[in-house]
Amino acid sequence: MNRWLLPQDRVPEAWYNVTPHLGDALAPPLHPATRQPVGPDDLAPLFPMELIAQEVSTEPWITIPGPIIDVLRLWRPTPLVRARRLEEALDTPARIYFKDESVSPAGSHKPNTAVAQAYYNASGGVQRLATETGAGQWGSALSFAGALFGLEVKVYMVRASYLQKPYRRVLMETWGASVVPSPVDEPEHPGSLGTAISDAVRDAASRDDTHYALGSVLNHVLLHQTVIGLEAREQLQMAGEERPDVVIGCCGGGSNLGGISLPFVPDAAVRLLAVEPSSCPTLTKGAFDYDFGDVAGLTPLLAMYTLGHDFVPPAIHAGGLRYHGDSPIISALVRSGRMEAVAYPQKDIFEAAVKFARTQGTVCAPETGHAIRAVIDEALVAKEAGEERVILFDYSGHGLLDLSAYDDFLNDRLID
Amino acid sequence: MNRWLLPQDRVPEAWYNVTPHLGDALAPPLHPATRQPVGPDDLAPLFPMELIAQEVSTEPWITIPGPIIDVLRLWRPTPLVRARRLEEALDTPARIYFKDESVSPAGSHKPNTAVAQAYYNASGGVQRLATETGAGQWGSALSFAGALFGLEVKVYMVRASYLQKPYRRVLMETWGASVVPSPVDEPEHPGSLGTAISDAVRDAASRDDTHYALGSVLNHVLLHQTVIGLEAREQLQMAGEERPDVVIGCCGGGSNLGGISLPFVPDAAVRLLAVEPSSCPTLTKGAFDYDFGDVAGLTPLLAMYTLGHDFVPPAIHAGGLRYHGDSPIISALVRSGRMEAVAYPQKDIFEAAVKFARTQGTVCAPETGHAIRAVIDEALVAKEAGEERVILFDYSGHGLLDLSAYDDFLNDRLID
C-alpha cells in the first residue's frame, strides 16, 4: 500500500484550535492607531462576526458548519501517500508520508479556508469579497469558493506575478472573479503581498457590501487548515504508524504548515519543522516584534517574527513564501522552541522538486519544494543514523502553473 | 455521497479486450507497400512483441503485469464522482457521474497506456522511445512513464503547440524528456499530429535502441485504457446504479472514449456516445475507408473513419481531438450503429466547460469540455422527458495547461 484514503463522511466535523494550548505565548493584536488590543468592533468592517469570534476563541474544538463540509467533500478527505519511490531513490530507512493537498479544485490547501470564509461572509449577507494574491494560489482558491457561494470576488494581484503568470489570472476569471494588478495607483511598481493587502483592505473598508479575506497568517485561517493534520493523523494510524517523528511544512504566512502541524503540538514526541526560503528568512533571521501585516500600515499590529513591513523580498519563484511576517501562532511556537525552522536557497529547492517528480511522478509547487528539500535532508540524516524515522509533510500544491520556474532551473537561470 | 473511492488493491488485474466481441467488424491493418495484412515482423522495428500480440489478441481478458499495477496505484483507482452541483444548476432529474482521470501525475487518462508501453519496452531491452504529441497530454504521459522505467524519451511536438504551450514542453523536460518541434525539417510548417507521427516513426525505424509509442488509435492502447470503464462499472454499483443509460466520452483518436465505454459494449441497454469537434468531424462526416495514420504514409493502413491523412484541421484549442482518423475499434462500433456520434463547435464547448467550473469547481481540458457539452444536453433531454437517466462520462483531463483557451473564450476571441 502507498495511499490511504478516508471515505467522505470522515471529513473532520470540527476544527482543532491550538490557541488554548499556547496560553500567554500568544500576544493580542494591537490597533494600528491606538496601540491597544483590537476589539471585535474594530474588525467588523472587514470580517464577519463568526470569523472574528474564531480569531479569539479559546474553545479547543470549533464545529464545522454543514454547508462548508458539503463543499470540502468535493475533494476531501485528501489522500495520505507514502513516497516509497523517493525512499528507494534515497536508500533511506525513513518512511516518508505526505498529505496531498494538491488535489483540490484550486490545486492547493488554500480552499480549506477560502470555502469557510466564503460561507461565513455569504451567510452574513455580504455580496462581495476583496483580497490580495501573490503567486496566485490564494486568489484562485477564493475565486473558486466565491463561485460556489455566489459571491463577487475582486483580487488584487502582485503586479510582477500578474504580468509573469497570466494563466493564474485566467483561472480566477474562469471562476468569475475580477483581477487587477497591485499596487493599483503605481503602474510601474512590481508590487508585493504587502502592497496588495493594502489595496484589498482599502477596497473592503470603503464599501458596505464588501468584506476582506486573508489567505494566511491569522488564527482563524490556520484553524480552518487543521483539517489537514487531523485527517493525516487518522490516516497515519491506518498505515500502522503510532505517530510521526517529525512533521514538515513550508512556511510563508504559515497556513499549510499550521494545518498539518497544529494537531500534533500537544504530542511532545513529535518534532515540528518550518521551511522557508533563505531570501525571505522570517523565522530564521527575523526579529520577534509587533509589526503591520501590510506595507501601508492599515492592518492591526501582530506579534510575530518579521523582516519589517516594508521588506521587499527578491522575486524568487515561491511567491507564496515571499512575506515579511509570519503567523502569530507559528511565531509563538518557534519562539518557545516547540517548532524548529530552517531556510534554503531556491536552487536546492528545485533540485529536490525535480528528484521528486522523477521518482514519485508529480510536479510540485515551488513552495512545496521547500518542504521536500527538508524531507530529503531529514531522510538522509535518518540513513546516516540508521534509524527508521517516520516523516510526514504537507504536499501543499502542484506546480502546473509554475512551470516557468522549472524551465529556469533546468536551464540554469535561477538566481539566489 | 458524491464520490466513490476504491482501495488500491482494486485496480483491475486484467484489461478487457473488446475485439472478440466485434468479430468480423474489425478489418486487419494493411502493409503500406504491399496492401496485405501486416504481420508481427512488420511491426517489430517499432513495437515490443507483447504489444504486437495484444494488438491482435482474441483473448477476452489480458492480465496486467504487476510492475504496471504498482505504478498505476500511484493514482488509481481514480474517483467516480457524482456531479450534484451541475445537476442542481441544470434542474435535471438525470444523475450525472464522471470518472476523474485528471488526477494522474500527467493530468489525464494517457498514463494508463504510457505506463504499460514503457514497461513492455523497458522489459524488452529497449532504451529509448520516440513519440509525437499534439496539445501535449500524451507527450507528458510518456515522459512521466519513461522517467519511472528509466527510458530516454524523445517527443516530436506539433510546432504550433510547441510555440503556444511552452509549459507543456517544460513539464516533459522536468521528467527528463527531450522535446523538439515537428516537422523537424520544415521550420516554417505549423505541424499536425500526422507530421509528428511521421517524424517519430522515422526516428524509431532508424535506431536499433529505439521503439515508437502511440498514445491512441491502436487496439492495444484502447485495451490499456479499459481500466477506466472497469473501475467505473464497479463504482457505479457502489453508488447503487445498476448500469448507466448512456456513456459519453470525447473522441480524437478514441482512447479515453474507448477506455470508459468498451467494458459496456456487451450490455445492449447502455447507449454509447462519441463527441468530437465540428471542425474535425471524423465520425460524423468522414468516410469509412483504409487510410494512413500519418501524413507521410509510413504507418500501416487502418480501416477507420477518416477525413484523409493529409487533412489539416483548424487550430482549435482541443489539440487532442485534431486527428484526421479514428481508432478502428471506435470506427467499427459507430459503423455498426452500436455507438452514436455527435459534433460541436468550440464556443459551445467552452460555455459548458465554464458552467462546469462554476458549479463543480474544476477546470477541464478543452477535450473534456466536449464530453461535458454532450452530458449537459443529455441531461436537458432527460429533464424535458422527465426521466431519471443515469449519465456516465470520462473526465479525461484537467485544463490547467490550457488556460489560454479559456482566456480566448472569456474575451470572445474564439473562432469556429
mmCIF file of N, CA and C in Angstrom, chain A residues 1-9 67 70-78 81 85 103-106 144 147-148 164-165 167-171 173-177 353-354 357-363 398 400-404 406-407 410-411, chain B residues 1-9 67 70-78 81 85 103-106 144 147-148 164-165 167-171 173-177 353-354 357-363 398 400-404 406-407 410-411:
data_model
loop_
_atom_site.group_PDB
_atom_site.id
_atom_site.type_symbol
_atom_site.label_atom_id
_atom_site.label_comp_id
_atom_site.label_asym_id
_atom_site.label_seq_id
_atom_site.Cartn_x
_atom_site.Cartn_y
_atom_site.Cartn_z
ATOM 1 N N MET A 1 0.847 -1.213 0.000
ATOM 2 C CA MET A 1 0.000 0.000 0.000
ATOM 3 C C MET A 1 0.874 1.252 0.000
ATOM 4 N N ASN A 2 0.484 2.249 -0.749
ATOM 5 C CA ASN A 2 1.183 3.524 -0.634
ATOM 6 C C ASN A 2 0.229 4.712 -0.571
ATOM 7 N N ARG A 3 -1.092 4.433 -0.496
ATOM 8 C CA ARG A 3 -2.050 5.549 -0.357
ATOM 9 C C ARG A 3 -3.133 5.128 0.611
ATOM 10 N N TRP A 4 -3.463 6.007 1.539
ATOM 11 C CA TRP A 4 -4.531 5.721 2.485
ATOM 12 C C TRP A 4 -5.639 6.741 2.288
ATOM 13 N N LEU A 5 -6.822 6.228 1.980
ATOM 14 C CA LEU A 5 -7.966 7.077 1.671
ATOM 15 C C LEU A 5 -8.986 6.967 2.797
ATOM 16 N N LEU A 6 -9.665 8.046 3.059
ATOM 17 C CA LEU A 6 -10.791 8.029 4.000
ATOM 18 C C LEU A 6 -12.064 8.303 3.215
ATOM 19 N N PRO A 7 -13.188 7.683 3.622
ATOM 20 C CA PRO A 7 -14.445 7.997 2.935
ATOM 21 C C PRO A 7 -14.875 9.439 3.231
ATOM 22 N N GLN A 8 -15.815 9.924 2.402
ATOM 23 C CA GLN A 8 -16.250 11.318 2.512
ATOM 24 C C GLN A 8 -16.814 11.679 3.867
ATOM 25 N N ASP A 9 -17.447 10.689 4.536
ATOM 26 C CA ASP A 9 -18.061 11.041 5.821
ATOM 27 C C ASP A 9 -17.027 11.145 6.939
ATOM 28 N N PRO A 67 -22.752 23.231 5.540
ATOM 29 C CA PRO A 67 -22.528 23.684 4.157
ATOM 30 C C PRO A 67 -21.050 23.789 3.789
ATOM 31 N N ASP A 70 -19.994 20.153 3.154
ATOM 32 C CA ASP A 70 -20.513 19.722 1.852
ATOM 33 C C ASP A 70 -19.556 20.083 0.723
ATOM 34 N N VAL A 71 -19.010 21.290 0.780
ATOM 35 C CA VAL A 71 -18.094 21.707 -0.294
ATOM 36 C C VAL A 71 -16.730 21.034 -0.132
ATOM 37 N N LEU A 72 -16.240 20.959 1.099
ATOM 38 C CA LEU A 72 -14.939 20.290 1.310
ATOM 39 C C LEU A 72 -14.971 18.865 0.764
ATOM 40 N N ARG A 73 -16.146 18.237 0.831
ATOM 41 C CA ARG A 73 -16.257 16.850 0.356
ATOM 42 C C ARG A 73 -16.133 16.716 -1.155
ATOM 43 N N LEU A 74 -16.086 17.850 -1.872
ATOM 44 C CA LEU A 74 -15.790 17.746 -3.305
ATOM 45 C C LEU A 74 -14.406 17.121 -3.520
ATOM 46 N N TRP A 75 -13.478 17.333 -2.583
ATOM 47 C CA TRP A 75 -12.140 16.741 -2.738
ATOM 48 C C TRP A 75 -11.572 16.139 -1.447
ATOM 49 N N ARG A 76 -12.176 16.410 -0.297
ATOM 50 C CA ARG A 76 -11.673 15.884 0.976
ATOM 51 C C ARG A 76 -12.445 14.632 1.357
ATOM 52 N N PRO A 77 -11.885 13.792 2.241
ATOM 53 C CA PRO A 77 -10.508 13.808 2.743
ATOM 54 C C PRO A 77 -9.500 13.614 1.600
ATOM 55 N N THR A 78 -8.385 14.278 1.703
ATOM 56 C CA THR A 78 -7.333 14.129 0.694
ATOM 57 C C THR A 78 -6.506 12.882 1.019
ATOM 58 N N VAL A 81 -0.185 9.725 1.332
ATOM 59 C CA VAL A 81 0.594 8.908 0.404
ATOM 60 C C VAL A 81 1.956 8.607 1.008
ATOM 61 N N ARG A 85 8.851 5.462 -3.668
ATOM 62 C CA ARG A 85 9.859 5.570 -4.727
ATOM 63 C C ARG A 85 10.949 6.585 -4.371
ATOM 64 N N VAL A 103 -4.828 18.116 -4.587
ATOM 65 C CA VAL A 103 -5.984 17.567 -5.314
ATOM 66 C C VAL A 103 -7.226 18.463 -5.253
ATOM 67 N N SER A 104 -7.151 19.577 -4.567
ATOM 68 C CA SER A 104 -8.322 20.468 -4.512
ATOM 69 C C SER A 104 -8.540 21.120 -5.875
ATOM 70 N N PRO A 105 -9.760 21.620 -6.138
ATOM 71 C CA PRO A 105 -10.014 22.261 -7.443
ATOM 72 C C PRO A 105 -9.033 23.386 -7.753
ATOM 73 N N ALA A 106 -8.606 24.141 -6.741
ATOM 74 C CA ALA A 106 -7.667 25.233 -6.986
ATOM 75 C C ALA A 106 -6.215 24.770 -6.916
ATOM 76 N N PHE A 144 -12.621 30.363 -6.609
ATOM 77 C CA PHE A 144 -13.361 29.096 -6.633
ATOM 78 C C PHE A 144 -14.462 29.104 -5.571
ATOM 79 N N ALA A 147 -17.336 31.479 -6.301
ATOM 80 C CA ALA A 147 -18.247 30.983 -7.338
ATOM 81 C C ALA A 147 -19.276 30.030 -6.736
ATOM 82 N N LEU A 148 -18.843 29.202 -5.778
ATOM 83 C CA LEU A 148 -19.768 28.206 -5.224
ATOM 84 C C LEU A 148 -20.779 28.813 -4.249
ATOM 85 N N GLN A 164 3.746 38.007 -15.048
ATOM 86 C CA GLN A 164 4.501 36.776 -15.337
ATOM 87 C C GLN A 164 3.608 35.544 -15.427
ATOM 88 N N LYS A 165 2.456 35.575 -14.758
ATOM 89 C CA LYS A 165 1.628 34.371 -14.644
ATOM 90 C C LYS A 165 0.212 34.605 -15.148
ATOM 91 N N TYR A 167 -1.719 32.759 -16.716
ATOM 92 C CA TYR A 167 -2.602 31.604 -16.547
ATOM 93 C C TYR A 167 -3.334 31.659 -15.202
ATOM 94 N N ARG A 168 -2.641 32.125 -14.169
ATOM 95 C CA ARG A 168 -3.285 32.245 -12.863
ATOM 96 C C ARG A 168 -4.452 33.236 -12.939
ATOM 97 N N ARG A 169 -4.232 34.360 -13.619
ATOM 98 C CA ARG A 169 -5.315 35.332 -13.787
ATOM 99 C C ARG A 169 -6.496 34.683 -14.511
ATOM 100 N N VAL A 170 -6.224 33.962 -15.593
ATOM 101 C CA VAL A 170 -7.301 33.337 -16.369
ATOM 102 C C VAL A 170 -8.068 32.329 -15.510
ATOM 103 N N LEU A 171 -7.336 31.578 -14.689
ATOM 104 C CA LEU A 171 -8.003 30.601 -13.827
ATOM 105 C C LEU A 171 -9.014 31.307 -12.919
ATOM 106 N N GLU A 173 -10.428 34.204 -13.404
ATOM 107 C CA GLU A 173 -11.514 34.751 -14.231
ATOM 108 C C GLU A 173 -12.476 33.649 -14.681
ATOM 109 N N THR A 174 -11.956 32.449 -14.885
ATOM 110 C CA THR A 174 -12.833 31.337 -15.279
ATOM 111 C C THR A 174 -13.870 31.064 -14.193
ATOM 112 N N TRP A 175 -13.476 31.251 -12.937
ATOM 113 C CA TRP A 175 -14.441 31.101 -11.844
ATOM 114 C C TRP A 175 -15.288 32.360 -11.641
ATOM 115 N N GLY A 176 -15.041 33.386 -12.461
ATOM 116 C CA GLY A 176 -15.893 34.578 -12.417
ATOM 117 C C GLY A 176 -15.325 35.757 -11.651
ATOM 118 N N ALA A 177 -14.102 35.648 -11.129
ATOM 119 C CA ALA A 177 -13.524 36.753 -10.359
ATOM 120 C C ALA A 177 -13.005 37.850 -11.280
ATOM 121 N N ALA A 353 12.746 19.212 -5.903
ATOM 122 C CA ALA A 353 11.452 19.107 -6.587
ATOM 123 C C ALA A 353 11.570 18.225 -7.834
ATOM 124 N N VAL A 354 12.676 18.367 -8.572
ATOM 125 C CA VAL A 354 12.858 17.548 -9.779
ATOM 126 C C VAL A 354 13.106 16.091 -9.390
ATOM 127 N N ALA A 357 9.747 14.701 -8.754
ATOM 128 C CA ALA A 357 8.981 14.479 -9.991
ATOM 129 C C ALA A 357 9.441 13.221 -10.713
ATOM 130 N N ARG A 358 10.740 12.953 -10.683
ATOM 131 C CA ARG A 358 11.271 11.813 -11.443
ATOM 132 C C ARG A 358 11.191 10.503 -10.670
ATOM 133 N N THR A 359 10.809 10.569 -9.404
ATOM 134 C CA THR A 359 10.607 9.331 -8.645
ATOM 135 C C THR A 359 9.121 9.108 -8.364
ATOM 136 N N GLN A 360 8.466 10.102 -7.779
ATOM 137 C CA GLN A 360 7.055 9.946 -7.408
ATOM 138 C C GLN A 360 6.109 10.299 -8.555
ATOM 139 N N GLY A 361 6.569 11.084 -9.515
ATOM 140 C CA GLY A 361 5.768 11.350 -10.702
ATOM 141 C C GLY A 361 5.129 12.715 -10.758
ATOM 142 N N THR A 362 4.894 13.362 -9.615
ATOM 143 C CA THR A 362 4.154 14.625 -9.656
ATOM 144 C C THR A 362 5.087 15.827 -9.511
ATOM 145 N N VAL A 363 4.662 16.915 -10.149
ATOM 146 C CA VAL A 363 5.444 18.143 -10.182
ATOM 147 C C VAL A 363 4.837 19.114 -9.168
ATOM 148 N N HIS A 398 0.298 21.736 -6.346
ATOM 149 C CA HIS A 398 1.005 21.303 -7.554
ATOM 150 C C HIS A 398 1.671 22.500 -8.228
ATOM 151 N N LEU A 400 1.786 23.054 -11.619
ATOM 152 C CA LEU A 400 1.435 23.098 -13.042
ATOM 153 C C LEU A 400 1.279 24.520 -13.559
ATOM 154 N N LEU A 401 1.112 25.481 -12.662
ATOM 155 C CA LEU A 401 1.048 26.872 -13.098
ATOM 156 C C LEU A 401 2.341 27.612 -12.732
ATOM 157 N N ASP A 402 3.364 26.861 -12.406
ATOM 158 C CA ASP A 402 4.674 27.441 -12.041
ATOM 159 C C ASP A 402 5.792 26.853 -12.895
ATOM 160 N N LEU A 403 5.448 26.376 -14.089
ATOM 161 C CA LEU A 403 6.447 25.623 -14.844
ATOM 162 C C LEU A 403 7.572 26.494 -15.377
ATOM 163 N N SER A 404 7.347 27.799 -15.490
ATOM 164 C CA SER A 404 8.457 28.656 -15.936
ATOM 165 C C SER A 404 9.596 28.597 -14.919
ATOM 166 N N TYR A 406 10.532 25.884 -13.284
ATOM 167 C CA TYR A 406 11.290 24.676 -13.624
ATOM 168 C C TYR A 406 12.145 24.914 -14.877
ATOM 169 N N ASP A 407 11.579 25.656 -15.826
ATOM 170 C CA ASP A 407 12.335 25.988 -17.041
ATOM 171 C C ASP A 407 13.611 26.742 -16.657
ATOM 172 N N LEU A 410 16.024 24.187 -15.002
ATOM 173 C CA LEU A 410 16.604 23.200 -15.922
ATOM 174 C C LEU A 410 17.601 23.854 -16.869
ATOM 175 N N ASN A 411 17.434 25.160 -17.091
ATOM 176 C CA ASN A 411 18.341 25.870 -17.987
ATOM 177 C C ASN A 411 19.312 26.780 -17.233
ATOM 178 N N MET B 1 -23.468 11.406 -0.392
ATOM 179 C CA MET B 1 -22.208 10.982 -1.037
ATOM 180 C C MET B 1 -22.132 11.554 -2.451
ATOM 181 N N ASN B 2 -20.977 12.004 -2.828
ATOM 182 C CA ASN B 2 -20.794 12.381 -4.226
ATOM 183 C C ASN B 2 -19.477 11.849 -4.821
ATOM 184 N N ARG B 3 -18.741 11.039 -4.047
ATOM 185 C CA ARG B 3 -17.501 10.449 -4.577
ATOM 186 C C ARG B 3 -17.398 9.026 -4.106
ATOM 187 N N TRP B 4 -17.096 8.117 -5.007
ATOM 188 C CA TRP B 4 -16.918 6.712 -4.647
ATOM 189 C C TRP B 4 -15.479 6.315 -4.934
ATOM 190 N N LEU B 5 -14.799 5.883 -3.873
ATOM 191 C CA LEU B 5 -13.382 5.543 -3.955
ATOM 192 C C LEU B 5 -13.218 4.040 -3.823
ATOM 193 N N LEU B 6 -12.257 3.506 -4.517
ATOM 194 C CA LEU B 6 -11.891 2.097 -4.346
ATOM 195 C C LEU B 6 -10.499 2.044 -3.737
ATOM 196 N N PRO B 7 -10.219 1.046 -2.882
ATOM 197 C CA PRO B 7 -8.861 0.927 -2.350
ATOM 198 C C PRO B 7 -7.884 0.515 -3.446
ATOM 199 N N GLN B 8 -6.600 0.715 -3.144
ATOM 200 C CA GLN B 8 -5.560 0.447 -4.135
ATOM 201 C C GLN B 8 -5.559 -0.964 -4.665
ATOM 202 N N ASP B 9 -5.957 -1.924 -3.821
ATOM 203 C CA ASP B 9 -5.886 -3.314 -4.293
ATOM 204 C C ASP B 9 -7.048 -3.653 -5.232
ATOM 205 N N PRO B 67 4.336 -5.042 -12.233
ATOM 206 C CA PRO B 67 5.037 -3.753 -12.206
ATOM 207 C C PRO B 67 4.203 -2.603 -12.807
ATOM 208 N N ASP B 70 1.730 -1.699 -10.031
ATOM 209 C CA ASP B 70 2.424 -0.930 -8.987
ATOM 210 C C ASP B 70 2.448 0.559 -9.317
ATOM 211 N N VAL B 71 2.712 0.886 -10.578
ATOM 212 C CA VAL B 71 2.770 2.310 -10.942
ATOM 213 C C VAL B 71 1.370 2.899 -11.040
ATOM 214 N N LEU B 72 0.433 2.153 -11.619
ATOM 215 C CA LEU B 72 -0.935 2.667 -11.709
ATOM 216 C C LEU B 72 -1.472 3.031 -10.321
ATOM 217 N N ARG B 73 -1.031 2.281 -9.317
ATOM 218 C CA ARG B 73 -1.520 2.529 -7.957
ATOM 219 C C ARG B 73 -1.023 3.840 -7.367
ATOM 220 N N LEU B 74 -0.099 4.523 -8.062
ATOM 221 C CA LEU B 74 0.268 5.865 -7.600
ATOM 222 C C LEU B 74 -0.958 6.784 -7.619
ATOM 223 N N TRP B 75 -1.909 6.551 -8.535
ATOM 224 C CA TRP B 75 -3.109 7.388 -8.572
ATOM 225 C C TRP B 75 -4.412 6.609 -8.780
ATOM 226 N N ARG B 76 -4.350 5.333 -9.129
ATOM 227 C CA ARG B 76 -5.554 4.531 -9.357
ATOM 228 C C ARG B 76 -5.892 3.689 -8.135
ATOM 229 N N PRO B 77 -7.139 3.255 -7.984
ATOM 230 C CA PRO B 77 -8.303 3.612 -8.787
ATOM 231 C C PRO B 77 -8.624 5.104 -8.668
ATOM 232 N N THR B 78 -9.068 5.687 -9.752
ATOM 233 C CA THR B 78 -9.451 7.099 -9.733
ATOM 234 C C THR B 78 -10.874 7.227 -9.180
ATOM 235 N N VAL B 81 -17.221 10.324 -9.445
ATOM 236 C CA VAL B 81 -17.819 11.488 -8.787
ATOM 237 C C VAL B 81 -19.211 11.735 -9.349
ATOM 238 N N ARG B 85 -23.785 19.279 -8.113
ATOM 239 C CA ARG B 85 -23.965 20.728 -8.274
ATOM 240 C C ARG B 85 -24.314 21.091 -9.707
ATOM 241 N N VAL B 103 -6.667 13.097 -12.255
ATOM 242 C CA VAL B 103 -5.844 13.011 -11.044
ATOM 243 C C VAL B 103 -4.496 12.320 -11.260
ATOM 244 N N SER B 104 -4.219 11.850 -12.457
ATOM 245 C CA SER B 104 -2.926 11.199 -12.697
ATOM 246 C C SER B 104 -1.811 12.247 -12.659
ATOM 247 N N PRO B 105 -0.559 11.796 -12.444
ATOM 248 C CA PRO B 105 0.544 12.769 -12.408
ATOM 249 C C PRO B 105 0.619 13.634 -13.663
ATOM 250 N N ALA B 106 0.304 13.093 -14.816
ATOM 251 C CA ALA B 106 0.364 13.877 -16.048
ATOM 252 C C ALA B 106 -0.952 14.607 -16.326
ATOM 253 N N PHE B 144 6.537 11.077 -18.270
ATOM 254 C CA PHE B 144 6.355 10.611 -16.881
ATOM 255 C C PHE B 144 6.672 9.119 -16.780
ATOM 256 N N ALA B 147 10.341 8.245 -17.226
ATOM 257 C CA ALA B 147 11.165 8.570 -16.049
ATOM 258 C C ALA B 147 11.099 7.433 -15.032
ATOM 259 N N LEU B 148 9.918 6.844 -14.861
ATOM 260 C CA LEU B 148 9.760 5.805 -13.836
ATOM 261 C C LEU B 148 10.389 4.469 -14.241
ATOM 262 N N GLN B 164 2.999 27.642 -28.759
ATOM 263 C CA GLN B 164 1.910 28.237 -27.961
ATOM 264 C C GLN B 164 1.890 27.733 -26.525
ATOM 265 N N LYS B 165 2.422 26.554 -26.284
ATOM 266 C CA LYS B 165 2.276 25.931 -24.967
ATOM 267 C C LYS B 165 3.633 25.567 -24.368
ATOM 268 N N TYR B 167 4.663 25.670 -21.442
ATOM 269 C CA TYR B 167 4.561 24.961 -20.160
ATOM 270 C C TYR B 167 4.513 23.455 -20.370
ATOM 271 N N ARG B 168 3.834 23.017 -21.428
ATOM 272 C CA ARG B 168 3.781 21.576 -21.696
ATOM 273 C C ARG B 168 5.181 21.040 -21.972
ATOM 274 N N ARG B 169 5.962 21.805 -22.761
ATOM 275 C CA ARG B 169 7.335 21.382 -23.031
ATOM 276 C C ARG B 169 8.121 21.276 -21.716
ATOM 277 N N VAL B 170 7.997 22.291 -20.867
ATOM 278 C CA VAL B 170 8.746 22.295 -19.603
ATOM 279 C C VAL B 170 8.351 21.102 -18.740
ATOM 280 N N LEU B 171 7.048 20.774 -18.722
ATOM 281 C CA LEU B 171 6.593 19.631 -17.932
ATOM 282 C C LEU B 171 7.297 18.360 -18.397
ATOM 283 N N GLU B 173 10.129 18.140 -19.988
ATOM 284 C CA GLU B 173 11.556 18.249 -19.676
ATOM 285 C C GLU B 173 11.818 18.020 -18.182
ATOM 286 N N THR B 174 10.866 18.407 -17.346
ATOM 287 C CA THR B 174 11.039 18.182 -15.902
ATOM 288 C C THR B 174 11.141 16.693 -15.610
ATOM 289 N N TRP B 175 10.418 15.880 -16.381
ATOM 290 C CA TRP B 175 10.533 14.429 -16.220
ATOM 291 C C TRP B 175 11.744 13.860 -16.975
ATOM 292 N N GLY B 176 12.511 14.734 -17.636
ATOM 293 C CA GLY B 176 13.752 14.301 -18.264
ATOM 294 C C GLY B 176 13.684 14.046 -19.754
ATOM 295 N N ALA B 177 12.521 14.286 -20.380
ATOM 296 C CA ALA B 177 12.389 14.028 -21.813
ATOM 297 C C ALA B 177 13.045 15.137 -22.635
ATOM 298 N N ALA B 353 -17.832 24.087 -20.403
ATOM 299 C CA ALA B 353 -16.682 23.918 -19.503
ATOM 300 C C ALA B 353 -16.713 24.969 -18.389
ATOM 301 N N VAL B 354 -17.090 26.203 -18.723
ATOM 302 C CA VAL B 354 -17.135 27.261 -17.704
ATOM 303 C C VAL B 354 -18.298 27.007 -16.746
ATOM 304 N N ALA B 357 -16.996 24.511 -14.350
ATOM 305 C CA ALA B 357 -16.035 25.094 -13.394
ATOM 306 C C ALA B 357 -16.758 25.871 -12.299
ATOM 307 N N ARG B 358 -17.839 26.559 -12.665
ATOM 308 C CA ARG B 358 -18.509 27.415 -11.682
ATOM 309 C C ARG B 358 -19.527 26.661 -10.830
ATOM 310 N N THR B 359 -19.784 25.402 -11.170
ATOM 311 C CA THR B 359 -20.665 24.586 -10.333
ATOM 312 C C THR B 359 -19.872 23.507 -9.601
ATOM 313 N N GLN B 360 -19.097 22.717 -10.344
ATOM 314 C CA GLN B 360 -18.355 21.619 -9.719
ATOM 315 C C GLN B 360 -16.994 22.054 -9.187
ATOM 316 N N GLY B 361 -16.463 23.158 -9.702
ATOM 317 C CA GLY B 361 -15.240 23.706 -9.147
ATOM 318 C C GLY B 361 -13.995 23.468 -9.969
ATOM 319 N N THR B 362 -13.961 22.426 -10.805
ATOM 320 C CA THR B 362 -12.714 22.112 -11.513
ATOM 321 C C THR B 362 -12.762 22.580 -12.966
ATOM 322 N N VAL B 363 -11.578 22.931 -13.457
ATOM 323 C CA VAL B 363 -11.421 23.461 -14.810
ATOM 324 C C VAL B 363 -10.897 22.341 -15.696
ATOM 325 N N HIS B 398 -7.475 17.615 -16.870
ATOM 326 C CA HIS B 398 -7.680 18.987 -16.401
ATOM 327 C C HIS B 398 -7.195 19.984 -17.446
ATOM 328 N N LEU B 400 -5.477 22.880 -16.752
ATOM 329 C CA LEU B 400 -4.573 23.858 -16.137
ATOM 330 C C LEU B 400 -3.442 24.285 -17.061
ATOM 331 N N LEU B 401 -3.184 23.492 -18.104
ATOM 332 C CA LEU B 401 -2.166 23.901 -19.070
ATOM 333 C C LEU B 401 -2.820 24.370 -20.373
ATOM 334 N N ASP B 402 -4.102 24.630 -20.310
ATOM 335 C CA ASP B 402 -4.855 25.087 -21.488
ATOM 336 C C ASP B 402 -5.588 26.389 -21.195
ATOM 337 N N LEU B 403 -5.095 27.153 -20.237
ATOM 338 C CA LEU B 403 -5.895 28.290 -19.788
ATOM 339 C C LEU B 403 -5.965 29.418 -20.812
ATOM 340 N N SER B 404 -5.024 29.457 -21.746
ATOM 341 C CA SER B 404 -5.129 30.495 -22.775
ATOM 342 C C SER B 404 -6.410 30.297 -23.590
ATOM 343 N N TYR B 406 -9.313 29.315 -22.342
ATOM 344 C CA TYR B 406 -10.373 29.963 -21.558
ATOM 345 C C TYR B 406 -10.281 31.478 -21.680
ATOM 346 N N ASP B 407 -9.056 31.997 -21.715
ATOM 347 C CA ASP B 407 -8.868 33.441 -21.896
ATOM 348 C C ASP B 407 -9.510 33.880 -23.215
ATOM 349 N N LEU B 410 -13.372 33.701 -22.740
ATOM 350 C CA LEU B 410 -13.928 34.731 -21.852
ATOM 351 C C LEU B 410 -13.843 36.110 -22.485
ATOM 352 N N ASN B 411 -12.910 36.286 -23.420
ATOM 353 C CA ASN B 411 -12.757 37.578 -24.085
ATOM 354 C C ASN B 411 -13.261 37.552 -25.528
#
